[in-house]
Coordinates of C-alpha atoms in Angstrom, one line a residue:
Chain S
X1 CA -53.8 -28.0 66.6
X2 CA -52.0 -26.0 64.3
X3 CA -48.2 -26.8 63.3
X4 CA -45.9 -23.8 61.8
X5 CA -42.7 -25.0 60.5
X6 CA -42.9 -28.7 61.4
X7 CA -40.6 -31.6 60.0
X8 CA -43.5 -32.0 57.8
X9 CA -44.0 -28.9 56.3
X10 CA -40.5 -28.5 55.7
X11 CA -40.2 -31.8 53.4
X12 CA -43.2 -31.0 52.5
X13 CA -41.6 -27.8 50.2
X14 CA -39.1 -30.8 48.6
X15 CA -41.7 -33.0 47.5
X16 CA -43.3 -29.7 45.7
X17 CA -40.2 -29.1 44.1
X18 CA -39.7 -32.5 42.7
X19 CA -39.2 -33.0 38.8
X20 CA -38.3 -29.3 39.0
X21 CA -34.9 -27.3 38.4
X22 CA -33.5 -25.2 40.6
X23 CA -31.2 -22.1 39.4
X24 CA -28.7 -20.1 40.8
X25 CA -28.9 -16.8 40.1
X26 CA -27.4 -13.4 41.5
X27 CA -29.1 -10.5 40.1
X28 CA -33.1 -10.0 39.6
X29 CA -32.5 -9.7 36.1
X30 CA -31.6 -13.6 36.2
X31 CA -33.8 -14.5 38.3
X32 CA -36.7 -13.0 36.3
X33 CA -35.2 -15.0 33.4
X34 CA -35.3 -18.5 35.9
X35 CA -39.0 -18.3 36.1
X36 CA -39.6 -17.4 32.9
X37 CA -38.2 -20.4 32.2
X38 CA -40.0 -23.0 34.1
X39 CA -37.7 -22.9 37.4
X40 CA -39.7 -24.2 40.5
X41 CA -37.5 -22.2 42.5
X42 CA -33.9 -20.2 42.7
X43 CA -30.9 -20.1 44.9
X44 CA -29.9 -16.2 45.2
X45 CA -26.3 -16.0 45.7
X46 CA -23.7 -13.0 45.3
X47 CA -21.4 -15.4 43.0
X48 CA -21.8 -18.7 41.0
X49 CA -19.7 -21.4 42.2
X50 CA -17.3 -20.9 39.2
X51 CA -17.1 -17.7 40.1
X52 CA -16.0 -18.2 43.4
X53 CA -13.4 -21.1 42.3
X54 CA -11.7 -18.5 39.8
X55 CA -11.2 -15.4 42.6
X56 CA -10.7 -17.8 45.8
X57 CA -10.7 -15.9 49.3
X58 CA -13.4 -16.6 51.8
X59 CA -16.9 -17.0 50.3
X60 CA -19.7 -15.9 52.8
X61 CA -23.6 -15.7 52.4
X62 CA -24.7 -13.3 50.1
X63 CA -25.5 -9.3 51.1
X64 CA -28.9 -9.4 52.3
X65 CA -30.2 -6.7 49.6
X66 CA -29.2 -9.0 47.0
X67 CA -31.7 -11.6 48.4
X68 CA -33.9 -9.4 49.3
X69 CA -34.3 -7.7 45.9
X70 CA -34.4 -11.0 44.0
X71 CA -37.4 -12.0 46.6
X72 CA -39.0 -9.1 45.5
X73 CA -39.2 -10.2 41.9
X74 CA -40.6 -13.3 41.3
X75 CA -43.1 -15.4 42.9
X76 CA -41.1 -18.9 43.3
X77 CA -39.4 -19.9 46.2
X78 CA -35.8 -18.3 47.0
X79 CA -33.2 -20.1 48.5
X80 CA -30.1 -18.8 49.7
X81 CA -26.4 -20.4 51.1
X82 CA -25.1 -20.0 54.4
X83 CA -21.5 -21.2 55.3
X84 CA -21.5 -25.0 56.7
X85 CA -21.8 -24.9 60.6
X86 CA -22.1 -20.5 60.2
X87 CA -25.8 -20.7 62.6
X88 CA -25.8 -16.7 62.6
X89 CA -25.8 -17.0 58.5
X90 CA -29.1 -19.2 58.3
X91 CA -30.6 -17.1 61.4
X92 CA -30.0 -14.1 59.2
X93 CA -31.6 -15.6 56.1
X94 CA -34.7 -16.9 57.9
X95 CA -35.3 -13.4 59.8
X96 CA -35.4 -12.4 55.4
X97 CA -37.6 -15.2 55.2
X98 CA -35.5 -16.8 52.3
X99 CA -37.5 -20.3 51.6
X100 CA -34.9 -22.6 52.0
X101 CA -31.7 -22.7 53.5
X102 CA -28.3 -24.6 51.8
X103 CA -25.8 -25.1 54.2
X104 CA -23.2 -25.5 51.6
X105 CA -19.6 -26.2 50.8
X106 CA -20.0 -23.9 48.0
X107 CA -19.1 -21.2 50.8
X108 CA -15.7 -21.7 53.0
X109 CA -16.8 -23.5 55.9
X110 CA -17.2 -21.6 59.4
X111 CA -16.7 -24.5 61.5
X112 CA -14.2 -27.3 61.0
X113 CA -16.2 -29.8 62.6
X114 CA -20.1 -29.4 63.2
X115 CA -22.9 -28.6 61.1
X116 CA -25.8 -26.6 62.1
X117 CA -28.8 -27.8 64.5
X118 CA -31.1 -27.3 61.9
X119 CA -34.1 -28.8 63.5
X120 CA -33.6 -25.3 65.6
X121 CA -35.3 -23.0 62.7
X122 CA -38.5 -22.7 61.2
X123 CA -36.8 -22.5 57.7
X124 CA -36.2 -26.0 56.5
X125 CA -32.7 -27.1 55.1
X126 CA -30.7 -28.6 52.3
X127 CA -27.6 -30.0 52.6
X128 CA -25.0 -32.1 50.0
X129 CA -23.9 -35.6 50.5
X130 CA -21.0 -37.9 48.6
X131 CA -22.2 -41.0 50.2
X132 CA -25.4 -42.4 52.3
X133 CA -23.8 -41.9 55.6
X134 CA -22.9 -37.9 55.1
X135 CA -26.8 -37.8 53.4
X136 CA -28.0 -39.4 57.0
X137 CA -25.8 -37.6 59.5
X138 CA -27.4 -33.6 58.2
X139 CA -30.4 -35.3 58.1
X140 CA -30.6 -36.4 61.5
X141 CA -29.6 -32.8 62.3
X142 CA -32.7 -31.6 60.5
X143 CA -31.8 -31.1 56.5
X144 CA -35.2 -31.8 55.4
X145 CA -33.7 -32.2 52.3
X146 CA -30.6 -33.6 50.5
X147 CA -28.7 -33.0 47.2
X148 CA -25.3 -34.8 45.9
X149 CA -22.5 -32.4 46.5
X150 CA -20.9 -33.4 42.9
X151 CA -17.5 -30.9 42.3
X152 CA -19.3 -27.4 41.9
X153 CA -18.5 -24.8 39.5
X154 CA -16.6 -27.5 37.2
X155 CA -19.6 -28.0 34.5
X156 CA -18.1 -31.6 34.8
X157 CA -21.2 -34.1 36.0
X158 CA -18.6 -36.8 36.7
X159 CA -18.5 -36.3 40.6
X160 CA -22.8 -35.6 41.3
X161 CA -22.8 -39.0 39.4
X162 CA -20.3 -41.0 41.7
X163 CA -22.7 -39.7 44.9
X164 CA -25.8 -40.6 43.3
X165 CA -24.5 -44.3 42.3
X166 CA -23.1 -44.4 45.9
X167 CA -25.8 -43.5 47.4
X168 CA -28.3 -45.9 45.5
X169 CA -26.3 -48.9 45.7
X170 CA -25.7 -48.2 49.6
X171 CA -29.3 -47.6 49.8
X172 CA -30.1 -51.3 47.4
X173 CA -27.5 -53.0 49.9
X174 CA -29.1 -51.8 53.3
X175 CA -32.6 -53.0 52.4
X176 CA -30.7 -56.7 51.5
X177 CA -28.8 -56.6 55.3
X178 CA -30.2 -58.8 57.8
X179 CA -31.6 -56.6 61.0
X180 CA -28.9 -57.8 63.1
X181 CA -26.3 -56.3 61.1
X182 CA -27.6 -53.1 60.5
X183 CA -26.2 -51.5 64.1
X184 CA -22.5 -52.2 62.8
X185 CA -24.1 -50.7 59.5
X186 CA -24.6 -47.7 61.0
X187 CA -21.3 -47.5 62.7
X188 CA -19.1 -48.2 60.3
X189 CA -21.6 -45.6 57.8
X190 CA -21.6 -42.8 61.3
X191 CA -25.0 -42.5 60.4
X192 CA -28.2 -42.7 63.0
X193 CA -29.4 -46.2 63.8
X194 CA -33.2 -45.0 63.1
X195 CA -32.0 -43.8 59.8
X196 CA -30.1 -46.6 58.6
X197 CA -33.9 -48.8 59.8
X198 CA -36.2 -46.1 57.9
X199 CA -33.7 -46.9 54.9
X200 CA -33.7 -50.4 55.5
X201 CA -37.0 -51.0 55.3
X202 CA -38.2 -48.3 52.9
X203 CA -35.4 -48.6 50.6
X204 CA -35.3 -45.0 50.3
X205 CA -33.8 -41.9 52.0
X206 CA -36.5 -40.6 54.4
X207 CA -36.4 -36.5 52.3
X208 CA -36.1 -35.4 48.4
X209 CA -32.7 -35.8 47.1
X210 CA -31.5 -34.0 43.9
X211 CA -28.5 -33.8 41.9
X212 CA -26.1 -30.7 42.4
X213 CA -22.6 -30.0 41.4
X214 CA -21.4 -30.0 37.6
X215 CA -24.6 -30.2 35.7
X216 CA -24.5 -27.9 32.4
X217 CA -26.4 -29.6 29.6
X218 CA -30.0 -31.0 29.0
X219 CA -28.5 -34.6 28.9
X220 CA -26.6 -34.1 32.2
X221 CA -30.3 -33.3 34.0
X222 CA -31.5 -36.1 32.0
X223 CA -28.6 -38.0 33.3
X224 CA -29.2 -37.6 37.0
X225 CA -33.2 -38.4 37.0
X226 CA -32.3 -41.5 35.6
X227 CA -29.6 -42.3 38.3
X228 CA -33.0 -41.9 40.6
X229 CA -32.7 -38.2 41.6
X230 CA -35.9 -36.0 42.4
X231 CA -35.1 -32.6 40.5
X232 CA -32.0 -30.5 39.8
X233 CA -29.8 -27.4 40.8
X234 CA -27.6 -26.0 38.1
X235 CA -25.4 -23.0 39.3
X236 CA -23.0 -21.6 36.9
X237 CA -24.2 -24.4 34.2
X238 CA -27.0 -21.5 33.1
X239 CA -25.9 -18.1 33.3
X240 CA -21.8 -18.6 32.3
X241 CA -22.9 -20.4 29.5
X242 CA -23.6 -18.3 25.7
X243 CA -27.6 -18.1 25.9
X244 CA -28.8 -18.5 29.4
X245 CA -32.3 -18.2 28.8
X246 CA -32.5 -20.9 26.2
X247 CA -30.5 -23.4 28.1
X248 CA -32.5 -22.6 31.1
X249 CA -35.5 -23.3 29.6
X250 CA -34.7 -26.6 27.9
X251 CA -32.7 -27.6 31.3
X252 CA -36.1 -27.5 32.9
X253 CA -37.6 -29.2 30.0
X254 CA -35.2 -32.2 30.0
X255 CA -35.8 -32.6 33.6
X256 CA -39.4 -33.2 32.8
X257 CA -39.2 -35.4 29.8
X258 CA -35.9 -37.1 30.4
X259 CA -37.2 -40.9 29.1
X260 CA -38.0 -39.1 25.7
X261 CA -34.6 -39.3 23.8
X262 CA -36.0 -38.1 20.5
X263 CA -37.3 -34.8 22.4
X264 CA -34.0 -34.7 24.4
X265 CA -32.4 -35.0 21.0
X266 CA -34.7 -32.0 19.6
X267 CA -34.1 -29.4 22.8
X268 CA -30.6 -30.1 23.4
X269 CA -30.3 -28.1 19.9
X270 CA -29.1 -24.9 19.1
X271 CA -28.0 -24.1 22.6
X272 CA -24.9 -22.1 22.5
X273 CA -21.4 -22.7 24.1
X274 CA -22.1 -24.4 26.8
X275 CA -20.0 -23.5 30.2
X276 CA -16.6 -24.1 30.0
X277 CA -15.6 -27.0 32.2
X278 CA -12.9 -28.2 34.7
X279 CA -11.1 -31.8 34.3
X280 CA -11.8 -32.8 38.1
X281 CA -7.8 -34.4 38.1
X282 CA -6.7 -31.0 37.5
X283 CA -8.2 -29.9 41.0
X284 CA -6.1 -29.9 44.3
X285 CA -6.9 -31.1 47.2
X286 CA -8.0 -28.2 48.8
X287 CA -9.5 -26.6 45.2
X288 CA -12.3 -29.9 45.9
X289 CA -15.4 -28.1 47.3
X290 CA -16.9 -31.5 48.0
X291 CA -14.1 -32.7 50.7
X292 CA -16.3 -29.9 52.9
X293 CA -18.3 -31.4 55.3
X294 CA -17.3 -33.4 58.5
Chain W
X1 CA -63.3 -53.0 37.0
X2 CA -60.2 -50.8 38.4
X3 CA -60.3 -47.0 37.9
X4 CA -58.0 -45.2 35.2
X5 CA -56.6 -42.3 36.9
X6 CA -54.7 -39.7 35.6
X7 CA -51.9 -38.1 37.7
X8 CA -50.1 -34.9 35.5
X9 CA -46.5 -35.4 36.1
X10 CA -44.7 -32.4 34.5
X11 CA -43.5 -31.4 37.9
X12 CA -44.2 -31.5 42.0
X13 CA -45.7 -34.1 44.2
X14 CA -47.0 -36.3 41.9
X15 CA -45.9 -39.4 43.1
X16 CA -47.0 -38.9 46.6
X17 CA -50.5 -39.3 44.9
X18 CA -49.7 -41.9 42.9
X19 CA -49.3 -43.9 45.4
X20 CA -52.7 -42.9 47.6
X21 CA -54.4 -43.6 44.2
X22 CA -53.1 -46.8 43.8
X23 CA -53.9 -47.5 47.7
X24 CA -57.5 -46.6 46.7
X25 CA -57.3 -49.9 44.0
X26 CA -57.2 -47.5 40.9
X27 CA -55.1 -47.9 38.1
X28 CA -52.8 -44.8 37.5
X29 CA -51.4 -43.1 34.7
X30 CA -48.6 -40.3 34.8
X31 CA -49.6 -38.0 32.2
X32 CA -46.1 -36.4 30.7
X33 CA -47.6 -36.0 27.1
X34 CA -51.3 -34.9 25.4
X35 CA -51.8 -38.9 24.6
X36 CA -51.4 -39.8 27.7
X37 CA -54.7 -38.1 28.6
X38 CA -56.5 -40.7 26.4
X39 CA -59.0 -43.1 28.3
X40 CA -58.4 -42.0 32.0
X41 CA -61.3 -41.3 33.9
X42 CA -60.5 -38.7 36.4
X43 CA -57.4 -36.4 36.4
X44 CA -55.4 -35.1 39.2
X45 CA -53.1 -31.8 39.2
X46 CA -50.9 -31.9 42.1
X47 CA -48.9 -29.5 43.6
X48 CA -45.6 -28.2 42.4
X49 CA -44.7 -24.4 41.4
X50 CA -47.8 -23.8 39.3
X51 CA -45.8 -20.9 37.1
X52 CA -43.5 -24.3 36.1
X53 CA -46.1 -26.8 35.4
X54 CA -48.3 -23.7 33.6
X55 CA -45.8 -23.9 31.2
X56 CA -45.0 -27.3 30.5
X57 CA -49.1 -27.3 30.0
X58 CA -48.4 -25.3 27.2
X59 CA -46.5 -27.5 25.4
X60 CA -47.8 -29.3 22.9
X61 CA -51.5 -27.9 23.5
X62 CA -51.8 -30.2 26.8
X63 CA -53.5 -27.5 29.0
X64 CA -55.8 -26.6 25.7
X65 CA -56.6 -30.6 26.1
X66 CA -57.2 -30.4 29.6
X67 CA -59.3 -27.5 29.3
X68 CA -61.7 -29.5 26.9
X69 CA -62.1 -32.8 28.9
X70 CA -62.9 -30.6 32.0
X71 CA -65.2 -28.5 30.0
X72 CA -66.6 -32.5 28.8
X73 CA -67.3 -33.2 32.8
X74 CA -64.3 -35.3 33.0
X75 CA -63.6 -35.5 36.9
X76 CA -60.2 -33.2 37.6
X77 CA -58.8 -32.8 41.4
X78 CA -56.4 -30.1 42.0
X79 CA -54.5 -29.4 45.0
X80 CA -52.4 -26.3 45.9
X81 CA -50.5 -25.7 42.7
X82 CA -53.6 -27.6 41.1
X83 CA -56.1 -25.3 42.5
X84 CA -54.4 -22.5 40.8
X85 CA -54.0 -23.5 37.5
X86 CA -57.7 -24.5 37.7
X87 CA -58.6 -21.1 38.7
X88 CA -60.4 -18.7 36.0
X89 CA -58.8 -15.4 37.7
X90 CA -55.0 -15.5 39.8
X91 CA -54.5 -12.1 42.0
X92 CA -51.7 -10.2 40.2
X93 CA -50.4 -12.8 37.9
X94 CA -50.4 -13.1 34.3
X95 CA -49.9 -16.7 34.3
X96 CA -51.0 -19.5 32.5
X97 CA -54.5 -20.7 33.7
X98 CA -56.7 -23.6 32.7
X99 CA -59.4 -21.4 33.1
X100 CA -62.2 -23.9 34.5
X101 CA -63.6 -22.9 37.8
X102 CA -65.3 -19.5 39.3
X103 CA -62.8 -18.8 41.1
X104 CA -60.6 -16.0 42.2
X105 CA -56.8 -17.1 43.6
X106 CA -54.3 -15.8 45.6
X107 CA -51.0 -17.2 45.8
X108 CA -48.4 -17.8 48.7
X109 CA -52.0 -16.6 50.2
X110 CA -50.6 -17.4 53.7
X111 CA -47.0 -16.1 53.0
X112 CA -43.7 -17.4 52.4
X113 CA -42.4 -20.8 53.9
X114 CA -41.5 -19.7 57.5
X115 CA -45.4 -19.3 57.5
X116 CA -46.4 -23.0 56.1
X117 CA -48.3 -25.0 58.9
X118 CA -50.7 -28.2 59.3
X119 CA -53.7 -27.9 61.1
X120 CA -56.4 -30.0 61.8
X121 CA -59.6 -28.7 59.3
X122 CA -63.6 -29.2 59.9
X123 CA -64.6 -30.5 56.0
X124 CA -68.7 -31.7 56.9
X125 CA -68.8 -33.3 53.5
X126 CA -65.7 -36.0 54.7
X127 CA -67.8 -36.6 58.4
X128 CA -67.1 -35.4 62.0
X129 CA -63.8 -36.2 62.1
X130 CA -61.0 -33.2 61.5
X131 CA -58.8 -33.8 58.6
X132 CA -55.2 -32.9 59.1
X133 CA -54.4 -30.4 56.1
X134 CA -50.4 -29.8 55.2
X135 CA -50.5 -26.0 53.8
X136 CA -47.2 -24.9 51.8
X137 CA -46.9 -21.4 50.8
X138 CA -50.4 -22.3 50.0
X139 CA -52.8 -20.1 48.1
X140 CA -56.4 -19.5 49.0
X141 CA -60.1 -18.7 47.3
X142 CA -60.7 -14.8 47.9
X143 CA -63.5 -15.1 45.8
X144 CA -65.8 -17.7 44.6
X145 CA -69.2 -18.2 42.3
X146 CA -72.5 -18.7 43.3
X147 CA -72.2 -22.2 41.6
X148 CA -68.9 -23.1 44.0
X149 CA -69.5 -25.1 46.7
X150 CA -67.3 -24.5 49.8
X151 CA -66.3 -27.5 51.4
X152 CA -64.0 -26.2 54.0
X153 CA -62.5 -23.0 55.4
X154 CA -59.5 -22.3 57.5
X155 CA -59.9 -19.4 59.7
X156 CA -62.4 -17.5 57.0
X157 CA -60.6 -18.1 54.0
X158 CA -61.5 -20.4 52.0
X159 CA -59.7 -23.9 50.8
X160 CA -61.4 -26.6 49.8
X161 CA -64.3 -26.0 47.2
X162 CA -66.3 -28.4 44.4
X163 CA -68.1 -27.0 41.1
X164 CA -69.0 -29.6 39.3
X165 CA -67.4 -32.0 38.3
X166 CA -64.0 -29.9 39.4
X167 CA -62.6 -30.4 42.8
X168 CA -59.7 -27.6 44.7
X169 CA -57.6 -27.8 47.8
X170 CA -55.1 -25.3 48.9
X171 CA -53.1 -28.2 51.1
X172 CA -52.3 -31.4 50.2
X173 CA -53.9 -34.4 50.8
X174 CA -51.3 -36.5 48.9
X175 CA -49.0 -35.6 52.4
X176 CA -51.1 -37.7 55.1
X177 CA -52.2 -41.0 55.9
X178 CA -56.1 -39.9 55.9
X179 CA -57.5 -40.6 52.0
X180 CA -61.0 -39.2 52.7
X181 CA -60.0 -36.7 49.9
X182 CA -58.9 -38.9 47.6
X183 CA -62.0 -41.2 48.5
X184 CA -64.5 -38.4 47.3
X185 CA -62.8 -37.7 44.3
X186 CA -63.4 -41.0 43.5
X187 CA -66.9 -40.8 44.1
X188 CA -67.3 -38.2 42.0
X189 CA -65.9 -40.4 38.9
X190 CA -68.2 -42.9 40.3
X191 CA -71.0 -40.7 39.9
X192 CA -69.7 -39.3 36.7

């Protein structure tokens, strides 16, 4: 019998894109330059994250052309953003057949208190988590994959690093709870009970998780896959920094060979001003991307 | 004496087979740099975005290194991403290619990933019983060598061929709980 779009073809996608980076990118132009440099895919967007921090107003998905033309350039997966809980969006983006959907807090949120059904689409999903609950709850509504929220837009890797140590040392502490307690686990985390079991026991989330939200150098990447993370998005990290295509490619390169500290040492060289970055205390409440999400 | 498998680990699923390999009793080796090609027996590219690992490969002469143990016989699997790099001639691409087997590619063959399926495969040489194949914007043969065996073919085209010592899915073995792939590529280092 044959399958299209099943759970497992859909993390299947995340597993192929593991020890990869992930770029955002908004014209062709850049996303030409992402696959020149080693990018296993790219997330086509109408503005970086930084971007959309320094002119406010309502972010939405991007204008289908602008997808659409960046599809037609190279031969790596696209991914594109829809608003968290905006269905329409990600119906939208899978009738362009964008690879992957991020239902992300990048964007203004359409609904102040549910996410999307995504075991509803064909397209598979990634969504960001601070903590192992949040990771847990989008994946029981289908993400198929999961990335740390971090603070986007800031070039600051402080918050993507909180999740990830969050995450692993809620994930270390499940597999050490007695079964009996793991029901009042999942209460007190609002995550499903079969989830919290699979993580129990496998002492692992059940999809690819990668690091998103502030990464801008090759250390950072290097950084994250030694927290544990499976690959990397950078968004405005690349393309507001001074030489895009040279970071780009030695991002990529770190995420590969992040144990080797004397290559790290050589390819973080020579690299340009990096972006320019955001003291996270200096945020409001409401200027914190990563407090979207319910 | 345990089998030293190679696993290249620049980027994609290479963990997944990892872990079938060291099911199977071999002993594995992630291969990052050229030295870490030294003394395995037997290499497997997984899958991944081939245009990514192509050019880690060229780092540091690692796909020229490659290139020679395959020319040498040395056992190498690839799957998807794998079957590509291994391929002497990819449709419309100017990418980098190992340049080993007879064989013509085509990539996202099946289209994008709305289109990616699993499906249960006749393969004669793995016995009577179907093998279920994961395919992600997977590419198939359009054309092959006399010398290129076809082991399987899903709905004419072609995805799952031997020359040699080389061995080539388009889907992914590394994804299921059935190691009959993995099982003949071990034979072949057996045989080797």
């Amino acid at each position: 019998m044959t399958d299209i779009g099943s759970f497992k073809v859909k993390t299947g996608l995340a597993e192929m894109l593991k020890g990869g980076v992930i770029m955002d990118v908004t014209t062709p132009e850049q996303a030409i330059i992402a696959e020149e440099a080693g990018a296993c895919a790219v997330m086509a967007l109408e503005r970086v994250p930084s971007d959309i921090r320094a002119e406010g107003g309502v972010a939405r998905m991007a204008d289908p052309s602008i997808i659409q033309s960046i599809m037609a350039v190279v031969s790596i997966p696209v991914m594109a953003k829809a608003r968290i809980g905006h269905f329409v969006e990600a119906r939208i983006l899978e009738a362009l057949g964008a690879d992957y959907i991020d239902e992300s807090e990048v964007l203004t949120p359409a609904d102040d208190s549910y996410h999307i059904n995504k075991h509803d689409f064909k397209v598979p999903f990634v969504c960001g988590c601070r903590n192992l609950g949040e990771a847990l709850r989008r994946i029981g509504e289908g993400a198929a994959m999961i990335r740390t929220k971090g603070e986007p837009g800031t070039g600051n890797v402080i918050e993507a690093v909180r999740h990830m140590r969050t995450v692993m040392s809620e994930i270390r502490a499940l597999t050490l709870t007695p079964k009996e307690e793991l029901m009042s686990a999942a209460k007190n985390m609002g995550a499903p009970y079969d989830l919290v079991l699979y993580v129990a026991e496998h002492g692992k989330l059940p999809v690819v998780n990668f690091a998103a939200g502030g990464i801008a150098t090759p250390a950072d990447a290097a950084l994250m896959m030694h927290l544990g993370v499976d690959g990397i998005f950078v968004g405005s990290g690349i393309f507001k920094s001074g030489d895009p295509k040279a970071r780009a490619k030695a991002i990529v390169m770190a995420t590969t060979h992040y144990k080797d500290a004397k290559l790290l040492a050589e390819i973080s060289k020579d690299l340009g001003q990096p972006m320019s970055g955001i003291e996270i205390s200096t945020l409001t409440e409401s200027q914190r991307m990563q407090e979207r999400g319910w | 004496m345990k089998k030293r498998v190679g696993v290249l680990a620049l980027q994609g699923a290479f963990r997944e087979h990892r872990q079938v390999l060291e099911k199977l009793g071999c002993d594995v080796v992630e291969v990052r740099k050229t030295s870490d090609l030294d003394g395995i027996q037997g290499l497997i590219i997984p899958g991944g975005e081939s245009t990514t690992i192509g050019k880690l490969l060229r780092i540091d002469e690692m796909g020229d290194k490659i290139k020679e143990l395959g020319a040498k016989d040395m056992p190498i699997f690839g799957t998807c991403a794998g079957m590509i790099l291994l391929s002497k001639t990819i449709v419309d691409s100017e990418q980098y290619s190992l340049n080993l087997m007879d064989t013509v590619v085509e990539r996202n063959a099946f289209g994008r990933q709305i289109a990616s399926f699993e499906t249960d495969l006749q393969v004669p040489a793995l016995g009577v019983n179907p093998l279920r194949a994961v395919f992600i914007r997977a590419p198939y043969l359009k054309e092959v060598a006399p010398n290129v065996g076809i082991l399987a073919e899903y709905n004419g085209k072609i995805v799952f061929v031997r020359q040699g010592n080389l061995l080539a899915s388009a889907f992914h073995p590394e994804l299921t709980s059935d190691h009959r792939v993995h099982q003949y590529f071990l034979k072949m280092i057996d045989e080797h």
